[in-house]
Coordinates of C-alpha atoms in Angstrom, one line a residue:
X1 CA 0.0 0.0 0.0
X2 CA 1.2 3.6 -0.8
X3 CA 1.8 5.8 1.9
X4 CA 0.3 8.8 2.6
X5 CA 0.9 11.7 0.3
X6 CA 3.1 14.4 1.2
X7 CA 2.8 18.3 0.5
X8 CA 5.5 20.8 1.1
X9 CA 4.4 24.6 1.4
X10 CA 4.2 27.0 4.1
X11 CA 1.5 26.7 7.0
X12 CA -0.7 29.0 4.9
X13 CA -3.4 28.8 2.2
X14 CA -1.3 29.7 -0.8
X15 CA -1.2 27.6 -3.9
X16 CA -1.3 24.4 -1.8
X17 CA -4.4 25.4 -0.3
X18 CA -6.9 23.7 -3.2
X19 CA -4.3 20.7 -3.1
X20 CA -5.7 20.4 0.2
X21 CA -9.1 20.8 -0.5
X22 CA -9.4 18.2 -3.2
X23 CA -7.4 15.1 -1.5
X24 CA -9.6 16.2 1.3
X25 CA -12.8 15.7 -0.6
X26 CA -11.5 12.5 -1.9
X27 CA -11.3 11.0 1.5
X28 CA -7.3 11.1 1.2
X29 CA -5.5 11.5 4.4
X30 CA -2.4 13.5 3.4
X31 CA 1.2 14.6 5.4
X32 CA 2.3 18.2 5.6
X33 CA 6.3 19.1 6.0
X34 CA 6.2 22.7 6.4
X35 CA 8.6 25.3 5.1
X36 CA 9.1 27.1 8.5
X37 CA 12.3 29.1 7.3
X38 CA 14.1 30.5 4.5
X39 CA 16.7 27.5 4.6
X40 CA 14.0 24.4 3.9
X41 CA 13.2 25.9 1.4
X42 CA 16.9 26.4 -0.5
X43 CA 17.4 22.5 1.1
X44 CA 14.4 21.5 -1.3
X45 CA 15.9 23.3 -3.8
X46 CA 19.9 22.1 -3.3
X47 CA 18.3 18.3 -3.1
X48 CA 16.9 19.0 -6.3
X49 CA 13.5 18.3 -5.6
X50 CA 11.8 21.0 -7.2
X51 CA 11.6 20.6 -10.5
X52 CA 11.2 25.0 -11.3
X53 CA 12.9 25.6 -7.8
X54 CA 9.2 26.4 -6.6
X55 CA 6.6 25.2 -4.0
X56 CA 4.3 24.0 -3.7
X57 CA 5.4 19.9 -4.2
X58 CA 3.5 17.3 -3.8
X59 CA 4.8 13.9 -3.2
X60 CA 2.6 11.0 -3.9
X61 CA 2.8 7.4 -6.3
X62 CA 6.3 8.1 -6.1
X63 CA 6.6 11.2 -7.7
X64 CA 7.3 14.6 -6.6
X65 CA 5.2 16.6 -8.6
X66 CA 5.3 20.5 -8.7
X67 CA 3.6 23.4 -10.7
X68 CA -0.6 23.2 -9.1
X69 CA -2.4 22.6 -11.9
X70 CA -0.8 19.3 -12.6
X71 CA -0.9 18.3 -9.3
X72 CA -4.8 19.2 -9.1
X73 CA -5.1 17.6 -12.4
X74 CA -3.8 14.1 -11.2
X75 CA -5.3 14.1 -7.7
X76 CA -8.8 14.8 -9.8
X77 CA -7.8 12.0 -12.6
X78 CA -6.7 9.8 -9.7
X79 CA -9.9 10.1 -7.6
X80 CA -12.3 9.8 -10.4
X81 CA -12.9 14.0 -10.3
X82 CA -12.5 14.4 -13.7
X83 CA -15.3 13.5 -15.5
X84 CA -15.9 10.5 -17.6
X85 CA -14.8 11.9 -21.0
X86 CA -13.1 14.9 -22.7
X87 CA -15.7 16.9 -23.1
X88 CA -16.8 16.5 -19.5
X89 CA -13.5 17.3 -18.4
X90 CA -13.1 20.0 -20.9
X91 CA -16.0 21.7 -18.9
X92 CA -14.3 21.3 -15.7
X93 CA -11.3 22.7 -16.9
X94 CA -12.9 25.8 -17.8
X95 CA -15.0 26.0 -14.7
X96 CA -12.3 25.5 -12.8
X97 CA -10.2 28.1 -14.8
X98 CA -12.7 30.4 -13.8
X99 CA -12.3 30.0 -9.7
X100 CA -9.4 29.9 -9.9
X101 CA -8.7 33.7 -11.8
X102 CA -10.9 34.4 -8.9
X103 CA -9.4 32.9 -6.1
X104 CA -6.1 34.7 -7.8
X105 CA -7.6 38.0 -7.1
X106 CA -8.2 37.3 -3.1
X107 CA -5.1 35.4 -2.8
X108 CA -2.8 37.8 -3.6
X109 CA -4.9 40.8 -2.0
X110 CA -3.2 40.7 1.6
X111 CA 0.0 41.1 -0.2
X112 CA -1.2 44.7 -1.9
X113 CA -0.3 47.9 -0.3
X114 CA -2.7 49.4 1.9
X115 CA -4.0 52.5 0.0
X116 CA -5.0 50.1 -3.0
X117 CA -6.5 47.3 -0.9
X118 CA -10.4 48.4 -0.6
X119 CA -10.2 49.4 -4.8
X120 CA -9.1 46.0 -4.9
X121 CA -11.3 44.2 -2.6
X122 CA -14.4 46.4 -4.5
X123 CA -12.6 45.0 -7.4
X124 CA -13.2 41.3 -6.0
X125 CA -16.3 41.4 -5.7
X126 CA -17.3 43.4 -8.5
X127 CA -15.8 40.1 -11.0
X128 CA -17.0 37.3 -8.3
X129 CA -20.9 38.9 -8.8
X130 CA -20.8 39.6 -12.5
X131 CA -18.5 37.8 -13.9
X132 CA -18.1 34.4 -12.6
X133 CA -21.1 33.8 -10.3
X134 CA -23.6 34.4 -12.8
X135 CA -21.6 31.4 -14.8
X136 CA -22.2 28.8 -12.4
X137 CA -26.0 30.0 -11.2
X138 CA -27.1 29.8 -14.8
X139 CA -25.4 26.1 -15.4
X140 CA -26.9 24.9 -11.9
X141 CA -30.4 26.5 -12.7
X142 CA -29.9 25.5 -16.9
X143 CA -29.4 21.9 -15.7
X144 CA -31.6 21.1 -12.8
X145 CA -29.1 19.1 -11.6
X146 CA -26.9 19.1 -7.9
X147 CA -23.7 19.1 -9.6
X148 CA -21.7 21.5 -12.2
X149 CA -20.7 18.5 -15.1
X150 CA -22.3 15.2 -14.8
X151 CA -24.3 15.3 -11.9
X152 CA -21.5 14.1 -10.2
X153 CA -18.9 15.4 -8.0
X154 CA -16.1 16.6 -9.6
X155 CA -12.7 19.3 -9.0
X156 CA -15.0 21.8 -10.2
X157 CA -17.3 21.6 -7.8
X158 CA -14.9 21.1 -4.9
X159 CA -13.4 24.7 -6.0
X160 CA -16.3 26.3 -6.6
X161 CA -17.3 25.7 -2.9
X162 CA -13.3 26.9 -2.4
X163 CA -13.9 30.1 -4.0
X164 CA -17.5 30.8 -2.7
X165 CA -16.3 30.5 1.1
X166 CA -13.5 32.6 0.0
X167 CA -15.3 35.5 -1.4
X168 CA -18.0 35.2 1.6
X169 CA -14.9 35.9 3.9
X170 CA -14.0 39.2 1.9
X171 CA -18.3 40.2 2.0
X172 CA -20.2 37.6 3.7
X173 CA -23.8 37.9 2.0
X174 CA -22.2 37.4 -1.3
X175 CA -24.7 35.0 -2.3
X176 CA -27.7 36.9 -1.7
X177 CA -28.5 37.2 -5.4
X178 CA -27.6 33.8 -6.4
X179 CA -30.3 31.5 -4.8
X180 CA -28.6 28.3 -7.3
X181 CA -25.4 29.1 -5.7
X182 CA -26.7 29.3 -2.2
X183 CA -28.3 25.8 -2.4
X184 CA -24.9 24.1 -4.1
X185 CA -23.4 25.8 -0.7
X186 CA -25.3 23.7 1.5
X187 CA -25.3 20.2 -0.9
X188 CA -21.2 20.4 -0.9
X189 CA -20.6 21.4 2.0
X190 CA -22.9 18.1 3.9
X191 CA -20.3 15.6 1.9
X192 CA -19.0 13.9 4.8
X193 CA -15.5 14.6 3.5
X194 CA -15.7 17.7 2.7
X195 CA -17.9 18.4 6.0
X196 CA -15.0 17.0 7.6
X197 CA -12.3 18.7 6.1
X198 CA -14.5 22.2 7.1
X199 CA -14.5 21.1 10.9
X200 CA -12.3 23.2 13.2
X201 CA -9.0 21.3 13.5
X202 CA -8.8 20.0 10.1
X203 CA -6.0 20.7 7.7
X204 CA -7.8 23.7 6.5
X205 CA -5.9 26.9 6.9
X206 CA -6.9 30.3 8.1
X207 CA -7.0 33.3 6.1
X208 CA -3.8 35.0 5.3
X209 CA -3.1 37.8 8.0
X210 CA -0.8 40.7 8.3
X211 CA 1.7 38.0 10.1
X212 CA 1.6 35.2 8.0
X213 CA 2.3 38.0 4.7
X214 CA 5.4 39.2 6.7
X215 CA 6.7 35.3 7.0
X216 CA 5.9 34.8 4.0
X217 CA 8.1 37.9 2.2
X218 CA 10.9 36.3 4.5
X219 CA 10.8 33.1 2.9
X220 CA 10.4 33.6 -0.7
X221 CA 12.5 37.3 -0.6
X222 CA 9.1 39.1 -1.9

């Protein structure tokens, strides 16, 4: 039997944080080493690990894979996440695509300089409730049907219910004009996995705070 997969990152969201969310909602029970200081990170890179010199990594079926989307890629392929054909997954990829410009946005936001912060965050929410929200309510209310492709779960729908919780943390009534979007809310987050994973004490990480950006610039000298 395999062991466990192992992630390398920081003990913040970042990039690793939808790795996390997706082995979570596939009932995978995962390892975290944590880069805690600026040298873990340049032993990763001197052991020639990393295949760009960049985090996160992800080790698992005896590979160490780097760069997100192919790790998010396999972990959905792996778990049966994917779809069942191309054009299935071909509609993940783009819904996913979507949350993920989105998730961009709010990810990088606590890094911004103060004076430009609220345009940005007005900015945020601006593209989450005309641009990308309306996407997914229309498919869910086109469709009838509990899930984005397939009516079945797939990566898509794991990071759409990423992004929503992320935007509700930026303006917490975000939903109120999307009724489709409200109900999807509810139906992903009762998946026993994913309700797990959403517990207090899981491996779900907080929201990035002035302290975590200030460890953060330490580590990757930005």
């Amino acid at each position: 039997m395999a062991g466990k997969p192992k992630l390398h990152y920081t003990k913040g969201r970042g990039k690793m944080e939808s790795i996390r969310w997706l082995l979570a909602a596939a009932g995978v029970e995962f390892e975290e080493q944590f880069i805690e200081k600026k040298e873990d990170l340049e032993k990763l890179r001197s052991d020639g690990v990393l295949l760009f010199q960049q985090v996160p990594m992800v080790e698992i079926d005896g590979m160490r894979m780097v760069q997100t989307r192919a790790i998010l890629s396999y972990i959905a392929a792996k778990y049966n996440l994917y779809g069942k054909d191309l054009e299935e997954r071909a509609w993940i990829d783009m819904y996913v695509e979507g949350t993920t410009d989105l998730m961009g946005m709010i990810m990088y936001l606590p890094f911004q300089p103060a004076d430009t912060k609220e345009k940005n965050l007005a900015l945020i929410i601006e593209r989450a409730t005309t641009r990308y929200f309306p996407v997914y309510e229309k498919a869910l209310k086109d469709h009838g049907q509990d899930y984005l492709v397939g009516n079945k779960l797939s990566w898509a729908d794991v990071h759409l219910l990423e992004a929503i919780l992320m935007v509700e943390e930026c303006k917490a009534d975000v939903l109120s004009a999307f009724p489709q979007l409200q109900a999807f809310k509810g139906r992903i987050s009762n998946i026993p996995t994913i309700k797990k994973f959403l517990q207090p004490g899981s491996q779900r990480k907080p929201p990035t705070d002035e302290k975590f950006v200030a460890f953060v610039r330490t580590i990757f000298n930005i």
